[in-house]
Structure formats: structure tokens, C-alpha cells
mmCIF file of C-alpha atoms and ligand atoms in Angstrom:
data_model
loop_
_atom_site.group_PDB
_atom_site.id
_atom_site.type_symbol
_atom_site.label_atom_id
_atom_site.label_comp_id
_atom_site.label_asym_id
_atom_site.label_seq_id
_atom_site.Cartn_x
_atom_site.Cartn_y
_atom_site.Cartn_z
ATOM 1 C CA MET C 1 43.162 -15.728 26.220
ATOM 2 C CA ASN C 2 42.371 -12.278 24.798
ATOM 3 C CA ALA C 3 41.255 -9.320 26.905
ATOM 4 C CA ASN C 4 37.621 -9.785 25.868
ATOM 5 C CA GLN C 5 37.566 -13.321 27.219
ATOM 6 C CA LEU C 6 39.586 -12.386 30.294
ATOM 7 C CA PHE C 7 37.070 -9.740 31.356
ATOM 8 C CA GLY C 8 33.905 -11.559 30.213
ATOM 9 C CA HIS C 9 33.091 -9.224 27.292
ATOM 10 C CA THR C 10 31.070 -10.428 24.325
ATOM 11 C CA ARG C 11 29.258 -8.858 21.354
ATOM 12 C CA ASP C 12 26.539 -11.521 21.799
ATOM 13 C CA ALA C 13 23.091 -10.142 22.648
ATOM 14 C CA VAL C 14 20.020 -12.366 22.886
ATOM 15 C CA LYS C 15 16.881 -10.284 23.353
ATOM 16 C CA ALA C 16 13.145 -10.747 22.974
ATOM 17 C CA ARG C 17 12.995 -9.153 19.490
ATOM 18 C CA TYR C 18 16.423 -9.996 18.059
ATOM 19 C CA ALA C 19 19.648 -11.848 18.703
ATOM 20 C CA LEU C 20 23.230 -11.223 17.635
ATOM 21 C CA ARG C 21 25.462 -14.267 18.026
ATOM 22 C CA THR C 22 29.181 -14.338 17.334
ATOM 23 C CA PRO C 23 31.419 -17.368 16.715
ATOM 24 C CA SER C 24 33.281 -16.757 20.010
ATOM 25 C CA GLY C 25 30.116 -17.790 21.872
ATOM 26 C CA PHE C 26 29.178 -20.839 19.768
ATOM 27 C CA VAL C 27 28.976 -24.159 21.616
ATOM 28 C CA PRO C 28 28.481 -27.277 19.464
ATOM 29 C CA SER C 29 25.733 -29.771 20.119
ATOM 30 C CA SER C 30 24.768 -33.011 18.400
ATOM 31 C CA LEU C 31 21.786 -33.459 16.124
ATOM 32 C CA PRO C 32 20.146 -36.850 15.419
ATOM 33 C CA GLY C 33 21.079 -38.094 11.955
ATOM 34 C CA TRP C 34 24.348 -36.123 11.740
ATOM 35 C CA ARG C 35 27.293 -38.341 12.673
ATOM 36 C CA GLY C 36 30.830 -37.015 13.017
ATOM 37 C CA CYS C 37 29.582 -33.439 12.728
ATOM 38 C CA ALA C 38 29.768 -30.384 14.980
ATOM 39 C CA VAL C 39 26.390 -28.666 14.946
ATOM 40 C CA ILE C 40 25.734 -25.082 16.041
ATOM 41 C CA ILE C 41 22.026 -24.392 16.409
ATOM 42 C CA GLN C 42 22.298 -20.677 15.741
ATOM 43 C CA ILE C 43 18.599 -19.747 15.776
ATOM 44 C CA SER C 44 15.670 -21.863 16.980
ATOM 45 C CA PRO C 45 12.194 -21.731 18.537
ATOM 46 C CA ALA C 46 13.957 -21.884 21.930
ATOM 47 C CA MET C 47 14.889 -18.252 21.181
ATOM 48 C CA GLY C 48 11.416 -17.246 20.008
ATOM 49 C CA ALA C 49 11.962 -17.884 16.272
ATOM 50 C CA ARG C 50 9.545 -19.830 14.077
ATOM 51 C CA PHE C 51 12.331 -21.579 12.151
ATOM 52 C CA CYS C 52 15.772 -23.068 12.741
ATOM 53 C CA GLN C 53 19.104 -21.912 11.374
ATOM 54 C CA TYR C 54 22.042 -24.183 12.028
ATOM 55 C CA GLU C 55 25.572 -24.731 10.863
ATOM 56 C CA ILE C 56 27.123 -28.159 10.400
ATOM 57 C CA SER C 57 30.891 -28.674 10.276
ATOM 58 C CA MET C 58 31.506 -32.164 8.917
ATOM 59 C CA ALA C 59 34.576 -34.052 10.142
ATOM 60 C CA LYS C 60 36.480 -36.292 7.701
ATOM 61 C CA ASN C 61 34.050 -39.225 7.787
ATOM 62 C CA GLY C 62 31.028 -37.211 8.885
ATOM 63 C CA GLU C 63 27.612 -37.738 7.333
ATOM 64 C CA GLY C 64 24.029 -36.544 7.701
ATOM 65 C CA ARG C 65 21.064 -38.723 6.920
ATOM 66 C CA GLY C 66 17.345 -38.042 7.376
ATOM 67 C CA ARG C 67 13.999 -37.066 5.906
ATOM 68 C CA THR C 68 12.549 -33.573 5.822
ATOM 69 C CA GLY C 69 9.108 -34.941 6.845
ATOM 70 C CA SER C 70 6.672 -32.045 7.126
ATOM 71 C CA ASN C 71 9.583 -29.576 7.133
ATOM 72 C CA GLU C 72 11.489 -27.949 4.293
ATOM 73 C CA MET C 73 15.205 -27.166 4.261
ATOM 74 C CA VAL C 74 17.615 -24.952 2.400
ATOM 75 C CA VAL C 75 21.184 -26.238 2.605
ATOM 76 C CA TYR C 76 23.912 -23.774 1.577
ATOM 77 C CA ALA C 77 27.583 -24.803 1.416
ATOM 78 C CA VAL C 78 29.511 -21.998 3.116
ATOM 79 C CA GLU C 79 32.906 -23.698 2.767
ATOM 80 C CA GLY C 80 34.458 -26.888 1.429
ATOM 81 C CA GLN C 81 32.431 -29.526 -0.343
ATOM 82 C CA CYS C 82 30.527 -32.781 0.159
ATOM 83 C CA SER C 83 28.440 -35.289 -1.759
ATOM 84 C CA ALA C 84 24.694 -35.390 -1.357
ATOM 85 C CA ASN C 85 21.945 -37.763 -2.310
ATOM 86 C CA PHE C 86 18.353 -36.559 -2.497
ATOM 87 C CA GLY C 87 15.460 -36.877 -4.886
ATOM 88 C CA GLY C 88 16.973 -40.186 -6.059
ATOM 89 C CA LYS C 89 20.011 -38.363 -7.506
ATOM 90 C CA LYS C 90 23.624 -37.773 -6.528
ATOM 91 C CA HIS C 91 24.769 -34.181 -6.183
ATOM 92 C CA SER C 92 28.014 -32.452 -5.412
ATOM 93 C CA LEU C 93 27.695 -29.541 -3.040
ATOM 94 C CA ASN C 94 30.634 -27.148 -3.398
ATOM 95 C CA ALA C 95 31.098 -23.840 -1.575
ATOM 96 C CA GLY C 96 28.421 -21.426 -2.842
ATOM 97 C CA CYS C 97 26.032 -24.213 -3.959
ATOM 98 C CA PHE C 98 22.604 -24.643 -2.391
ATOM 99 C CA ALA C 99 19.706 -27.091 -2.368
ATOM 100 C CA TYR C 100 16.054 -26.599 -1.420
ATOM 101 C CA LEU C 101 14.565 -29.837 -0.080
ATOM 102 C CA PRO C 102 10.749 -29.838 0.074
ATOM 103 C CA PRO C 103 8.701 -31.842 2.590
ATOM 104 C CA GLY C 104 8.955 -35.611 2.282
ATOM 105 C CA THR C 105 12.533 -35.647 0.890
ATOM 106 C CA ASP C 106 15.059 -38.275 2.010
ATOM 107 C CA PHE C 107 18.593 -36.896 2.165
ATOM 108 C CA HIS C 108 22.119 -38.136 2.755
ATOM 109 C CA PHE C 109 25.184 -35.868 2.899
ATOM 110 C CA ASP C 110 28.616 -37.511 3.035
ATOM 111 C CA LYS C 111 32.205 -37.550 1.727
ATOM 112 C CA PRO C 112 32.947 -34.111 3.148
ATOM 113 C CA ARG C 113 36.078 -32.124 2.417
ATOM 114 C CA ASN C 114 36.186 -29.347 5.028
ATOM 115 C CA ALA C 115 32.442 -28.907 4.496
ATOM 116 C CA ARG C 116 30.595 -26.273 6.480
ATOM 117 C CA LEU C 117 26.861 -26.277 5.708
ATOM 118 C CA LEU C 118 24.326 -23.641 6.681
ATOM 119 C CA ILE C 119 20.758 -24.960 6.977
ATOM 120 C CA PHE C 120 17.473 -23.061 7.253
ATOM 121 C CA GLU C 121 14.611 -25.363 8.265
ATOM 122 C CA LYS C 122 10.946 -24.782 9.024
ATOM 123 C CA LYS C 123 7.572 -26.475 8.805
ATOM 124 C CA TYR C 124 6.190 -26.089 5.287
ATOM 125 C CA GLU C 125 2.808 -24.346 5.148
ATOM 126 C CA PRO C 126 0.792 -25.822 2.250
ATOM 127 C CA LEU C 127 -1.619 -23.583 0.372
ATOM 128 C CA ALA C 128 -4.949 -24.908 -0.972
ATOM 129 C CA GLU C 129 -4.849 -25.475 -4.733
ATOM 130 C CA VAL C 130 -1.164 -24.636 -4.945
ATOM 131 C CA ALA C 131 1.248 -27.460 -5.797
ATOM 132 C CA ALA C 132 4.002 -28.323 -3.334
ATOM 133 C CA PRO C 133 7.422 -27.014 -4.354
ATOM 134 C CA GLU C 134 9.984 -29.264 -5.962
ATOM 135 C CA ILE C 135 13.672 -29.730 -5.268
ATOM 136 C CA VAL C 136 15.719 -26.714 -6.377
ATOM 137 C CA THR C 137 19.501 -26.758 -6.679
ATOM 138 C CA GLY C 138 21.852 -24.062 -7.861
ATOM 139 C CA ARG C 139 24.886 -21.923 -7.344
ATOM 140 C CA ALA C 140 24.678 -18.551 -5.653
ATOM 141 C CA ASP C 141 27.012 -16.981 -8.222
ATOM 142 C CA GLU C 142 24.518 -17.892 -10.951
ATOM 143 C CA ALA C 143 21.625 -16.064 -9.228
ATOM 144 C CA GLU C 144 21.201 -12.736 -10.977
ATOM 145 C CA GLY C 145 21.823 -9.736 -8.712
ATOM 146 C CA GLN C 146 19.352 -6.848 -8.744
ATOM 147 C CA PRO C 147 20.025 -3.360 -7.361
ATOM 148 C CA PHE C 148 17.883 -3.145 -4.220
ATOM 149 C CA LEU C 149 15.165 -0.500 -4.737
ATOM 150 C CA GLY C 150 17.315 1.028 -7.454
ATOM 151 C CA ASN C 151 20.370 1.260 -5.192
ATOM 152 C CA LYS C 152 23.385 0.037 -7.224
ATOM 153 C CA GLY C 153 25.601 -0.329 -4.147
ATOM 154 C CA ALA C 154 23.212 -2.839 -2.540
ATOM 155 C CA ARG C 155 22.699 -5.938 -4.700
ATOM 156 C CA LEU C 156 20.144 -8.627 -3.917
ATOM 157 C CA GLN C 157 20.257 -12.213 -5.245
ATOM 158 C CA ALA C 158 17.243 -14.488 -4.692
ATOM 159 C CA LEU C 159 18.251 -18.157 -4.561
ATOM 160 C CA LEU C 160 14.704 -19.601 -4.740
ATOM 161 C CA PRO C 161 11.753 -18.940 -7.050
ATOM 162 C CA GLY C 162 9.330 -16.412 -5.522
ATOM 163 C CA ASP C 163 6.046 -18.011 -6.663
ATOM 164 C CA PRO C 164 3.318 -19.003 -4.167
ATOM 165 C CA ARG C 165 4.491 -22.623 -3.885
ATOM 166 C CA PHE C 166 7.372 -21.277 -1.809
ATOM 167 C CA ASP C 167 6.727 -20.014 1.731
ATOM 168 C CA MET C 168 10.349 -19.072 2.346
ATOM 169 C CA ALA C 169 12.978 -17.000 0.594
ATOM 170 C CA VAL C 170 16.748 -17.262 0.945
ATOM 171 C CA ASN C 171 18.627 -14.303 -0.486
ATOM 172 C CA ILE C 172 22.152 -12.955 -0.565
ATOM 173 C CA PHE C 173 22.619 -9.225 -0.054
ATOM 174 C CA THR C 174 25.940 -7.638 -1.078
ATOM 175 C CA TYR C 175 26.794 -4.046 -0.137
ATOM 176 C CA GLN C 176 29.641 -1.958 -1.456
ATOM 177 C CA PRO C 177 31.588 -0.155 1.304
ATOM 178 C CA GLY C 178 29.430 2.744 2.498
ATOM 179 C CA ALA C 179 26.182 1.361 1.035
ATOM 180 C CA THR C 180 23.198 0.979 3.341
ATOM 181 C CA LEU C 181 19.731 -0.509 3.479
ATOM 182 C CA PRO C 182 17.910 2.517 2.040
ATOM 183 C CA PHE C 183 15.527 2.874 5.003
ATOM 184 C CA VAL C 184 14.864 1.330 8.413
ATOM 185 C CA GLU C 185 12.641 -1.653 7.573
ATOM 186 C CA THR C 186 9.902 -2.830 9.920
ATOM 187 C CA HIS C 187 7.934 -5.801 8.601
ATOM 188 C CA ILE C 188 5.989 -8.899 9.548
ATOM 189 C CA MET C 189 8.556 -11.209 7.980
ATOM 190 C CA GLU C 190 11.131 -12.811 10.214
ATOM 191 C CA HIS C 191 14.832 -13.101 9.320
ATOM 192 C CA GLY C 192 17.724 -15.419 10.078
ATOM 193 C CA LEU C 193 21.052 -14.145 8.767
ATOM 194 C CA LEU C 194 24.685 -15.204 8.475
ATOM 195 C CA MET C 195 27.330 -12.586 7.635
ATOM 196 C CA LEU C 196 29.389 -14.119 4.820
ATOM 197 C CA ALA C 197 31.932 -11.335 4.242
ATOM 198 C CA GLY C 198 32.973 -7.875 5.343
ATOM 199 C CA GLN C 199 31.664 -5.839 8.200
ATOM 200 C CA GLY C 200 29.298 -3.036 9.115
ATOM 201 C CA ILE C 201 26.784 -1.759 11.606
ATOM 202 C CA TYR C 202 23.406 -3.450 12.072
ATOM 203 C CA ARG C 203 20.595 -1.531 13.650
ATOM 204 C CA LEU C 204 18.334 -4.017 15.464
ATOM 205 C CA ASP C 205 15.277 -2.643 17.253
ATOM 206 C CA ALA C 206 16.653 0.461 19.037
ATOM 207 C CA ASP C 207 20.283 -0.734 19.207
ATOM 208 C CA TRP C 208 23.284 -0.449 16.846
ATOM 209 C CA HIS C 209 25.753 -3.353 16.711
ATOM 210 C CA PRO C 210 29.085 -3.719 14.909
ATOM 211 C CA VAL C 211 28.978 -6.981 12.924
ATOM 212 C CA GLN C 212 31.444 -8.956 10.802
ATOM 213 C CA ALA C 213 31.778 -12.152 8.745
ATOM 214 C CA GLY C 214 30.726 -15.194 10.785
ATOM 215 C CA ASP C 215 28.130 -13.359 12.900
ATOM 216 C CA VAL C 216 24.523 -14.549 13.063
ATOM 217 C CA ILE C 217 21.421 -12.373 13.516
ATOM 218 C CA TRP C 218 17.827 -13.292 14.262
ATOM 219 C CA MET C 219 15.203 -10.577 13.660
ATOM 220 C CA ALA C 220 11.693 -11.238 15.002
ATOM 221 C CA PRO C 221 8.669 -10.002 13.024
ATOM 222 C CA TYR C 222 8.399 -6.203 13.231
ATOM 223 C CA CYS C 223 11.959 -5.761 14.542
ATOM 224 C CA PRO C 224 13.168 -2.441 13.051
ATOM 225 C CA GLN C 225 16.312 -3.156 11.025
ATOM 226 C CA TRP C 226 18.942 -1.281 9.038
ATOM 227 C CA PHE C 227 22.468 -1.999 7.832
ATOM 228 C CA ALA C 228 25.447 0.095 6.765
ATOM 229 C CA ALA C 229 28.511 -1.561 5.206
ATOM 230 C CA MET C 230 31.861 -0.347 6.501
ATOM 231 C CA GLY C 231 35.499 -1.094 5.763
ATOM 232 C CA GLU C 232 37.331 -1.418 2.455
ATOM 233 C CA THR C 233 35.731 -4.570 1.063
ATOM 234 C CA PRO C 234 32.079 -5.380 0.265
ATOM 235 C CA ALA C 235 29.900 -6.816 3.022
ATOM 236 C CA SER C 236 27.512 -9.650 2.268
ATOM 237 C CA TYR C 237 25.026 -11.777 4.134
ATOM 238 C CA ILE C 238 22.748 -14.710 3.352
ATOM 239 C CA TYR C 239 19.338 -14.527 4.991
ATOM 240 C CA TYR C 240 16.039 -16.327 5.413
ATOM 241 C CA LYS C 241 12.621 -14.711 5.192
ATOM 242 C CA ASP C 242 9.081 -16.171 5.433
ATOM 243 C CA ILE C 243 6.921 -15.129 2.464
ATOM 244 C CA ASN C 244 3.695 -15.737 0.523
ATOM 245 C CA ARG C 245 1.426 -16.836 3.406
ATOM 246 C CA ALA C 246 -1.386 -15.089 5.291
ATOM 247 C CA PRO C 247 -0.466 -13.885 8.778
HETATM 248 O O1 UGY I 301 14.301 -8.792 2.391
HETATM 249 C C1 UGY I 301 14.412 -8.013 3.336
HETATM 250 O O2 UGY I 301 13.475 -7.781 4.103
HETATM 251 C C2 UGY I 301 15.768 -7.329 3.562
HETATM 252 N N1 UGY I 301 15.775 -6.066 2.858
HETATM 253 N N2 UGY I 301 16.013 -7.139 4.988
HETATM 254 C C3 UGY I 301 17.272 -7.028 5.488
HETATM 255 O O3 UGY I 301 18.256 -7.082 4.748
HETATM 256 N N3 UGY I 301 17.386 -6.842 6.822
HETATM 257 MN MN1 MN I 302 14.105 -7.136 6.088
#
């Protein structure tokens, strides 16, 4: 037992406008449809969010079967690999691969090899006269990185198309050591975030928190936010954002 545990310290903070959750506080639960899997519901409406972010660690014979229904999902393989069946096709999901599953999609994930999946899920909001989105699959390392607001040290990769069919974005932000979000953002869009690599300081509302790979952050709409990358290696995070719909 380390000193933090011995004296009841934690970096976890769950507040009305944001939450920081660290792996040391994660407690697995079970989720219907996912057999032989440890599920961490990292962010959910129980916290005040309007979407869910969860992580699934699949044991050797684990599998996940279901239908998105009126929801949509982005599944991102953080580690390992598994097979997947959706849209009437077989897919192989290796670390760094992702899939967007629109409403009404049957899915089956199985044959895992140390697979750890990150899932963002929310109710899809249709838009009159705009077609529903289709399945999108890809690899994060094939998504072109753009300097964020001209800042070469902060590179943004969008995994999904940004057209009005899509009401959510999932992006990967990579910061060179010392790079920052160029200003303190305050916006209507909500975020769910997983730190993939490195470390830094996240300003959330009026507080500053040290964060590192494995940490999870929820930012409510209008939560002031800012990040500075620290350490000797780049910091990166994958995050969800609601887009393209009227408030
Ligand atoms: O897309 C965004 O709003 C992004 N710049 N926010 C963030 O990284 N906290
Ligand atoms: Mn933001």
C-alpha cells in the first residue's frame, strides 16, 4: 500500500462542472451484452454528463454483443486487439483503430488479445433533411494532424467527418512538451477525455490539476478549460465533443 492509499489521498475530484478521475479510483462494473469484460463507466449522466464514456477490458474469451438502437458509439482501441462484426462485415480492431457505429447498428466484438476499448456513446440527434451518418472506420495515425490555431506544438487530429450528419466529434490532441491550449476556452460543447500519453496541468473551472496518461476528465458545457504539457515527452489525449446541433 503506498502512502497515498494509506492516508486516503486521491487526485480524483468529482464536481458539478467537471470531474477528474484517475485509474487508482476505478471500480469495475458489468454492462449488459459484455461478457467476460471489466467495464469502467468513466463518465455518465449519473455525473451530470449528457453522454457516456466507458472503458472495456476484455478477458481472454470476453465478447460484447448489442445494438446501438437510438444511440451512436465511437469505439477506439486503446490497447491490444479484437475482432468485430458490424454493418454485415468483419473488422479487425487493433490499437489505434476506431469505429463509428450509427444508430440501428448491430455489433459483436470478440476474440480479444489484451483488448482495452474506449467507448463514447450518446443518443443521436437527427436533423431534418440531413441523412443519418454511416459507419466510419479508420486508424488514428492516418488522420491528418493540423496545428491548432496555427500553433505547431499543439496538433489536432479529427477522427470523424465534421459535416452536419455528425452530432459528435472525437479528436486526438498532441502537445509537445511546454505547448499549451492557446487560451482558456469556455464553450457550450461538453467534453469527455482520456489522457493517452504524457502529463501536464489541466485547468478545470477555477482549479489546476496535475494529470497523466490514464486519467479521465469530464468538462460540462461552459467549464473554463486550459492545458499545458509538461515533462520530456509529448502529451496526448483523445476527447469527445458534441457539435453541429442547436442548443
Ligand atoms: O475542441 C476543443 O474544444 C478543444 N480545444 N478543447 C480542449 O482540448 N479542452
Ligand atoms: Mn474545448
